[in-house]
CSV table of N, CA, C and O in Angstrom, one decimal:
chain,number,residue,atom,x,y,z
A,15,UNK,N,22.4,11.1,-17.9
A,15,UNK,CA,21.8,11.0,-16.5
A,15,UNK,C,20.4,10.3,-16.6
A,15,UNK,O,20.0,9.7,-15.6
A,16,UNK,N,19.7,10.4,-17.8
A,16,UNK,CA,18.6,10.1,-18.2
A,16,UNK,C,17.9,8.4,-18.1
A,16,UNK,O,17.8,7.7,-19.1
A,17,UNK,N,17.6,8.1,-17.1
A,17,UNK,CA,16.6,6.7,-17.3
A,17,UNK,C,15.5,6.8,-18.2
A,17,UNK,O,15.2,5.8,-18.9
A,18,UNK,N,15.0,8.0,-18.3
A,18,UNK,CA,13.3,8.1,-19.1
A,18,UNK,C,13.5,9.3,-19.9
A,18,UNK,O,13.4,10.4,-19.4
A,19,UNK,N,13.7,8.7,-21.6
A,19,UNK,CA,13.1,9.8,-22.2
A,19,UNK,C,12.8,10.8,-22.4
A,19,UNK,O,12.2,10.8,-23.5
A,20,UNK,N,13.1,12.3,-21.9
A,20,UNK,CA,11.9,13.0,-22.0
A,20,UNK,C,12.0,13.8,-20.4
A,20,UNK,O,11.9,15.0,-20.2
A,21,UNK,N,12.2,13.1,-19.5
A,21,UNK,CA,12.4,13.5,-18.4
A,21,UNK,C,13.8,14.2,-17.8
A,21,UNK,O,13.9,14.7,-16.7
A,22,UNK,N,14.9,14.1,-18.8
A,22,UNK,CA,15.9,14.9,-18.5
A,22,UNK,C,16.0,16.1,-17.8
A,22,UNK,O,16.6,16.4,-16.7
A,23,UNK,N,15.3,16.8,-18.4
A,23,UNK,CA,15.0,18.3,-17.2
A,23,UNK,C,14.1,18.1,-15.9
A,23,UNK,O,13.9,19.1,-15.3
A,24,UNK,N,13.7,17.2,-15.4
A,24,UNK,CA,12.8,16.6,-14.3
A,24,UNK,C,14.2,16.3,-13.6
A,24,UNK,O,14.7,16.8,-12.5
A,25,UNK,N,14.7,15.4,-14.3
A,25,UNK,CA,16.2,14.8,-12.9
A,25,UNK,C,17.1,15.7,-12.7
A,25,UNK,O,17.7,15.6,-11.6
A,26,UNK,N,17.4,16.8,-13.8
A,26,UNK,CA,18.3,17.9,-13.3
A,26,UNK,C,17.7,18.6,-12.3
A,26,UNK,O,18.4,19.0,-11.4
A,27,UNK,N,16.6,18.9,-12.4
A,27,UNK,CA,16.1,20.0,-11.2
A,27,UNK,C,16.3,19.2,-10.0
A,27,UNK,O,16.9,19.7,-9.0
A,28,UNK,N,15.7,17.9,-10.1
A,28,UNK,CA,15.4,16.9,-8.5
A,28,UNK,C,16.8,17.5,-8.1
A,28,UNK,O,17.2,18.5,-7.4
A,29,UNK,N,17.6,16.5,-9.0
A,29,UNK,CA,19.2,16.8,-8.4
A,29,UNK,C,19.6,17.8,-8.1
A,29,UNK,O,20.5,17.8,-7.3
A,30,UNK,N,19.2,18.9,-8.4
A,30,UNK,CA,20.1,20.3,-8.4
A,30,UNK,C,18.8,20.8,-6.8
A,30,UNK,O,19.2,21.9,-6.3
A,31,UNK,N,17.9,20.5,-6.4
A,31,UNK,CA,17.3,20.7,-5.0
A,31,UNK,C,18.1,19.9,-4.2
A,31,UNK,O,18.8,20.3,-3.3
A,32,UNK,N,18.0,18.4,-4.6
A,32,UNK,CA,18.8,18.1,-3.7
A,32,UNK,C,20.3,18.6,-3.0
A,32,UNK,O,20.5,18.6,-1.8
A,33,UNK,N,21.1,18.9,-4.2
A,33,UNK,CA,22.5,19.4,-4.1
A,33,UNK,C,22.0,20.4,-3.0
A,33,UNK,O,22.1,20.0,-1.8
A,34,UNK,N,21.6,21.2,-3.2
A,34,UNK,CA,21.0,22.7,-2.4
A,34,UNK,C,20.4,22.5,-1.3
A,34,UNK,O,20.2,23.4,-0.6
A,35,UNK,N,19.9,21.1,-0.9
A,35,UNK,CA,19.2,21.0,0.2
A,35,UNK,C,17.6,21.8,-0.1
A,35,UNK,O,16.9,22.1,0.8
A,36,UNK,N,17.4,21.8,-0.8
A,36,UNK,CA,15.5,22.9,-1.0
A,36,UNK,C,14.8,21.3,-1.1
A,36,UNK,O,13.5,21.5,-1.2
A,37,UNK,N,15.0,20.1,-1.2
A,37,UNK,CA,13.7,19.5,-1.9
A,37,UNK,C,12.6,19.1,-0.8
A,37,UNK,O,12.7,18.3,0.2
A,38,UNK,N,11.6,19.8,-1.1
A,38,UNK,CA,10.4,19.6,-0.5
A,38,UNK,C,10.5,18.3,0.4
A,38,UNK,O,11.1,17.3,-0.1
A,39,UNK,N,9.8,18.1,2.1
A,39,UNK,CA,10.4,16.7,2.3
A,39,UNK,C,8.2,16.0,1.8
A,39,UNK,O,7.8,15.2,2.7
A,40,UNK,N,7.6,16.2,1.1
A,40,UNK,CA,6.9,15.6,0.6
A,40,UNK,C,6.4,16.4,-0.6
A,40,UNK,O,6.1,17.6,-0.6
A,41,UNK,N,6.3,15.0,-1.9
A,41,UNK,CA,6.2,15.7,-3.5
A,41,UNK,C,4.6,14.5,-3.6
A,41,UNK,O,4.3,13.5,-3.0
A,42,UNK,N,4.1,15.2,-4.5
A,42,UNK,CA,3.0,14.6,-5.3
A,42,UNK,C,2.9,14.5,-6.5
A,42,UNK,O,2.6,15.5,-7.2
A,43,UNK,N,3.2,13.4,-6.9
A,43,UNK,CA,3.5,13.0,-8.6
A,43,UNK,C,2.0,12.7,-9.3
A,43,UNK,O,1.6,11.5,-9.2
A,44,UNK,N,1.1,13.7,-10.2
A,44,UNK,CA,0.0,13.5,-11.0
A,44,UNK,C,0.0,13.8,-12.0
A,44,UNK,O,0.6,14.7,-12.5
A,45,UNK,N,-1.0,12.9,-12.6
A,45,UNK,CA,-1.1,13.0,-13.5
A,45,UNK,C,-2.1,11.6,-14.4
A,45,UNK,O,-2.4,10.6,-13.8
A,46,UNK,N,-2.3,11.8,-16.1
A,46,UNK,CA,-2.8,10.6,-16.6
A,46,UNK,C,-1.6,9.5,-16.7
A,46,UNK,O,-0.4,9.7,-16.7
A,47,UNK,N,-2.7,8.2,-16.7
A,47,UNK,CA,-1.7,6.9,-16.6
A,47,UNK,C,-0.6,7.1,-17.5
A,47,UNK,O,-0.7,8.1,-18.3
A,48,UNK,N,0.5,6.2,-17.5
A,48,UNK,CA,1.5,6.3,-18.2
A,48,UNK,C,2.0,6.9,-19.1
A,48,UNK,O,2.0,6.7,-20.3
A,49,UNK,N,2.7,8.0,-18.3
A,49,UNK,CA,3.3,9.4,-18.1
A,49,UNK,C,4.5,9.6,-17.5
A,49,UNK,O,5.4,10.4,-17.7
A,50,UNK,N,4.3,8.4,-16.6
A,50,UNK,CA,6.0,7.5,-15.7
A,50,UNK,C,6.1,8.7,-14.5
A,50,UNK,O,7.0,9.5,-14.3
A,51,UNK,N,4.7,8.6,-13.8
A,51,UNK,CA,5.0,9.2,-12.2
A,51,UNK,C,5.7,8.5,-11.5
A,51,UNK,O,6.8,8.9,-11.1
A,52,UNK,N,5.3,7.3,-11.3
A,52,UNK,CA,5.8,6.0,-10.4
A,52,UNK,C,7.2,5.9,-10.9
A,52,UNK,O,8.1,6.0,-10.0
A,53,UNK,N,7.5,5.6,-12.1
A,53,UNK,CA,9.2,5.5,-12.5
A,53,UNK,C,9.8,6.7,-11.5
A,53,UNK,O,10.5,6.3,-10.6
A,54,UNK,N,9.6,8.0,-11.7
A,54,UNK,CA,10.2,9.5,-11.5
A,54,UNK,C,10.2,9.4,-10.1
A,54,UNK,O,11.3,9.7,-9.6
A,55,UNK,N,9.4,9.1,-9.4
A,55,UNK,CA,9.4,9.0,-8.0
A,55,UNK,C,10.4,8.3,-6.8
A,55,UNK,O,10.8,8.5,-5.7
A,56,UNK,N,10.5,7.0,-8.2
A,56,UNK,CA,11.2,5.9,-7.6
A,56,UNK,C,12.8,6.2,-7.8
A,56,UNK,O,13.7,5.8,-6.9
A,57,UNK,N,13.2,7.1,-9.5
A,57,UNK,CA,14.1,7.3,-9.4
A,57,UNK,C,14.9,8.6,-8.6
A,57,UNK,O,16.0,9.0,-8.8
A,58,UNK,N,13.8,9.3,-7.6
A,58,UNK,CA,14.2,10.6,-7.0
A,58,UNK,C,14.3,9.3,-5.7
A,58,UNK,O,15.1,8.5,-6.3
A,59,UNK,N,14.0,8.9,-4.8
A,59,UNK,CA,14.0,8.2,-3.8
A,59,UNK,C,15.8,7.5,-4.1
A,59,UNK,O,16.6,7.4,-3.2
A,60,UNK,N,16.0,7.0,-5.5
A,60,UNK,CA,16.9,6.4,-5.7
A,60,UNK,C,17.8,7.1,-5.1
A,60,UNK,O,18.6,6.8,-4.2
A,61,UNK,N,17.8,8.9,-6.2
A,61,UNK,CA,19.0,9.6,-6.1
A,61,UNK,C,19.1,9.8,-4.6
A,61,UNK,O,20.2,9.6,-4.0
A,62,UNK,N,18.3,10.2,-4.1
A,62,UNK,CA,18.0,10.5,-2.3
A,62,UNK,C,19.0,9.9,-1.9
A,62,UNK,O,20.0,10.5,-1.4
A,63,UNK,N,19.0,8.3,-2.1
A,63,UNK,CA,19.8,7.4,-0.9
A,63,UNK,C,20.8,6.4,-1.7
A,63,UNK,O,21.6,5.6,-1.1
A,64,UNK,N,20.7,6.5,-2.7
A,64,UNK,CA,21.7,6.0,-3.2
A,64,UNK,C,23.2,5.8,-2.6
A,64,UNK,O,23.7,6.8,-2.2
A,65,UNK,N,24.1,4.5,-2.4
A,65,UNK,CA,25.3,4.9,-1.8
A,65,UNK,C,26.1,5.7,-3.0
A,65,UNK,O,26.9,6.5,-2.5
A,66,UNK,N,26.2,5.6,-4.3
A,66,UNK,CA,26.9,6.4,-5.2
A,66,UNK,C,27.3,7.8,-4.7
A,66,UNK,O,28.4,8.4,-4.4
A,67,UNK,N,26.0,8.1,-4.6
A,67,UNK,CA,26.6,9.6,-4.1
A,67,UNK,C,25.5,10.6,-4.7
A,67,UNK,O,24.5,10.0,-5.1
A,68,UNK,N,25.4,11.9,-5.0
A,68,UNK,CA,24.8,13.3,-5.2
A,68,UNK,C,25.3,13.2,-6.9
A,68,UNK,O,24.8,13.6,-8.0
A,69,UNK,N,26.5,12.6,-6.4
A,69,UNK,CA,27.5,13.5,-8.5
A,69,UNK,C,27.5,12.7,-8.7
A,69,UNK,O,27.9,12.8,-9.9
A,70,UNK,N,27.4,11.5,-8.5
A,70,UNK,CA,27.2,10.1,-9.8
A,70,UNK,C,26.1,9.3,-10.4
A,70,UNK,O,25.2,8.6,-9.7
A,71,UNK,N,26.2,9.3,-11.7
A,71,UNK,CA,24.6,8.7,-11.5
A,71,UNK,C,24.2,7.6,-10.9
A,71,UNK,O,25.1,6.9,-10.4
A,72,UNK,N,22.6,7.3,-10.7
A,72,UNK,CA,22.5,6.3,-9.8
A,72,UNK,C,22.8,5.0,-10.1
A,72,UNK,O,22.9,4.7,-11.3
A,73,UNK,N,23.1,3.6,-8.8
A,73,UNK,CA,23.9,2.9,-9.6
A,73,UNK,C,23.3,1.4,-9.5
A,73,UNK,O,23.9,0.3,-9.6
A,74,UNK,N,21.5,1.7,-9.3
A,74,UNK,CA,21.0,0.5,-9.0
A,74,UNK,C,21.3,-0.5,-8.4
A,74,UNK,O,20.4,-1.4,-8.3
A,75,UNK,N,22.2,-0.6,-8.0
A,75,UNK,CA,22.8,-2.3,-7.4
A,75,UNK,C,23.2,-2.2,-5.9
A,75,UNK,O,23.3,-3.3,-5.2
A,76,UNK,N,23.3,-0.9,-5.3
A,76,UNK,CA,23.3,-1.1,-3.8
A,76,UNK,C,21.7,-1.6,-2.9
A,76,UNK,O,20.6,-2.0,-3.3
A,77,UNK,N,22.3,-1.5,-1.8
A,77,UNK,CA,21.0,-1.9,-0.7
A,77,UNK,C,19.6,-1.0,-1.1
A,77,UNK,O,18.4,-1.5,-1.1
A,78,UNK,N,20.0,0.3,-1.3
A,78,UNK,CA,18.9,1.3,-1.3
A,78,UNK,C,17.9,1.2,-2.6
A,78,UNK,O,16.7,1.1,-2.8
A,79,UNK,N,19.1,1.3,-3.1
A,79,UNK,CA,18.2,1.2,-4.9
A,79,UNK,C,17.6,0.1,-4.8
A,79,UNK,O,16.4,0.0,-5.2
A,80,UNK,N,18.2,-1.0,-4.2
A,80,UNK,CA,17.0,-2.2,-4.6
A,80,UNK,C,15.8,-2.3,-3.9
A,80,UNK,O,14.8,-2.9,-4.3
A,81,UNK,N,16.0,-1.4,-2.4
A,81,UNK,CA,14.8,-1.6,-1.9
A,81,UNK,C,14.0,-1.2,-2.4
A,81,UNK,O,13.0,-1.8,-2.6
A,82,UNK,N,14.4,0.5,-3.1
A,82,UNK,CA,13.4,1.1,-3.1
A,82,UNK,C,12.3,0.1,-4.7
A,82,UNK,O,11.1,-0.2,-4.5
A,83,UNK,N,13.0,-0.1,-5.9
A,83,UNK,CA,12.4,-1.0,-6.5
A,83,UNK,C,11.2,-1.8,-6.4
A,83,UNK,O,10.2,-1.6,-7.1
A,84,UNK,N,11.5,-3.0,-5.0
A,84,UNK,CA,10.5,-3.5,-4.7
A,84,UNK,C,9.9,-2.9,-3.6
A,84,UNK,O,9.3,-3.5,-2.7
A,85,UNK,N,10.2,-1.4,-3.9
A,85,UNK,CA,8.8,-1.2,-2.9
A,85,UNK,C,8.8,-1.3,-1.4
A,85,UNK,O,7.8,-1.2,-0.7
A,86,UNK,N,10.0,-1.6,-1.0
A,86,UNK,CA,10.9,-2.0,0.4
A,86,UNK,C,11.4,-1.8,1.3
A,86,UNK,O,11.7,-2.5,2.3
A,87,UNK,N,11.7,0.1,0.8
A,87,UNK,CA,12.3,1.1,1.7
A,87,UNK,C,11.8,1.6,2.6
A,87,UNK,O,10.7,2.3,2.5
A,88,UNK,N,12.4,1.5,3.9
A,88,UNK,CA,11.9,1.8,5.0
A,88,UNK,C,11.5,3.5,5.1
A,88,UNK,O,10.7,4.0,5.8
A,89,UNK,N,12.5,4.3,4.1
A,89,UNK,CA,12.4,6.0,4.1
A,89,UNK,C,11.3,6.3,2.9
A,89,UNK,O,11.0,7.4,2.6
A,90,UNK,N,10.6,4.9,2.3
A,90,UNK,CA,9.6,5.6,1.3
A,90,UNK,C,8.2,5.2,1.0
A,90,UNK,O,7.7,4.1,0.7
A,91,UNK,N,7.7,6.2,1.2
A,91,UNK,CA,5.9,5.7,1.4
A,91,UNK,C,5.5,5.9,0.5
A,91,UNK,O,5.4,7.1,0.1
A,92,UNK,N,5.2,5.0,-0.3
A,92,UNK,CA,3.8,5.4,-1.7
A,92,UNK,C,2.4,5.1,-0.8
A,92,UNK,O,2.1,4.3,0.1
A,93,UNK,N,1.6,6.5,-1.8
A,93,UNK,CA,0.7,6.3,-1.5
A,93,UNK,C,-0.5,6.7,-2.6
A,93,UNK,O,-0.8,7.7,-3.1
A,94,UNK,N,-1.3,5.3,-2.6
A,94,UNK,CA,-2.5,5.8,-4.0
A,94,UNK,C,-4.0,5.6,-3.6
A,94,UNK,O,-4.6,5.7,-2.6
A,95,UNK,N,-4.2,5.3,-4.4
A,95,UNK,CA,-6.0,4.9,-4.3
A,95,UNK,C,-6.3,3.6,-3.6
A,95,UNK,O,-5.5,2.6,-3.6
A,96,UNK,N,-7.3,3.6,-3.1
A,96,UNK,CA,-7.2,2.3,-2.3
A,96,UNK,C,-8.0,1.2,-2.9
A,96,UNK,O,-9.1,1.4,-3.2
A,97,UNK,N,-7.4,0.2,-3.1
A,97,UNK,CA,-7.5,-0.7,-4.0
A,97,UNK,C,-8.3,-1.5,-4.0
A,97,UNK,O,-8.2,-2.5,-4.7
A,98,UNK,N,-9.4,-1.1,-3.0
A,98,UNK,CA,-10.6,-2.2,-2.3
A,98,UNK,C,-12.2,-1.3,-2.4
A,98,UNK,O,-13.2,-1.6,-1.9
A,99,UNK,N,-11.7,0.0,-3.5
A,99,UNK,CA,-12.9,1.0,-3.6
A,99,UNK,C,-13.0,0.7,-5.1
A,99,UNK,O,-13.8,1.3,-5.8
């Protein structure tokens, strides 16, 4: 199921809120730089909307996954430091 490492037990939980319907409808990913917030975020957004489905892993290549990638998706707001401070 694993994209990252290390984060295995991070995507089982997302997934297993999602299945259950409990996931928070807003999360805050912190922490020191490269730690892979932004990866983790992008891949929970993935599992969210993915056309695959809940029980398959995600399958990168539909409409959603790609949006979410470049940052595209109409259902996903990042939000960081403002870049002009």
């Amino acid at each position: 199921m694993s994209e990252f490492i290390g984060n295995e037990h991070l995507q089982d939980h997302f997934s297993s809120l999602i299945k259950r319907k409990r996931l928070h409808h807003c999360l805050l990913f912190e922490g020191p730089a490269g730690v892979g917030k932004k990866e983790m975020a992008k891949w929970l957004a993935k599992r969210i909307f993915c056309d695959s489905g809940i029980d398959k892993p995600v399958c990168g290549r539909c409409w959603h996954c790609l949006a979410v990638d470049v940052d595209d998706h109409p259902d996903v707001i990042r939000v960081g430091l403002d870049p002009t401070k």
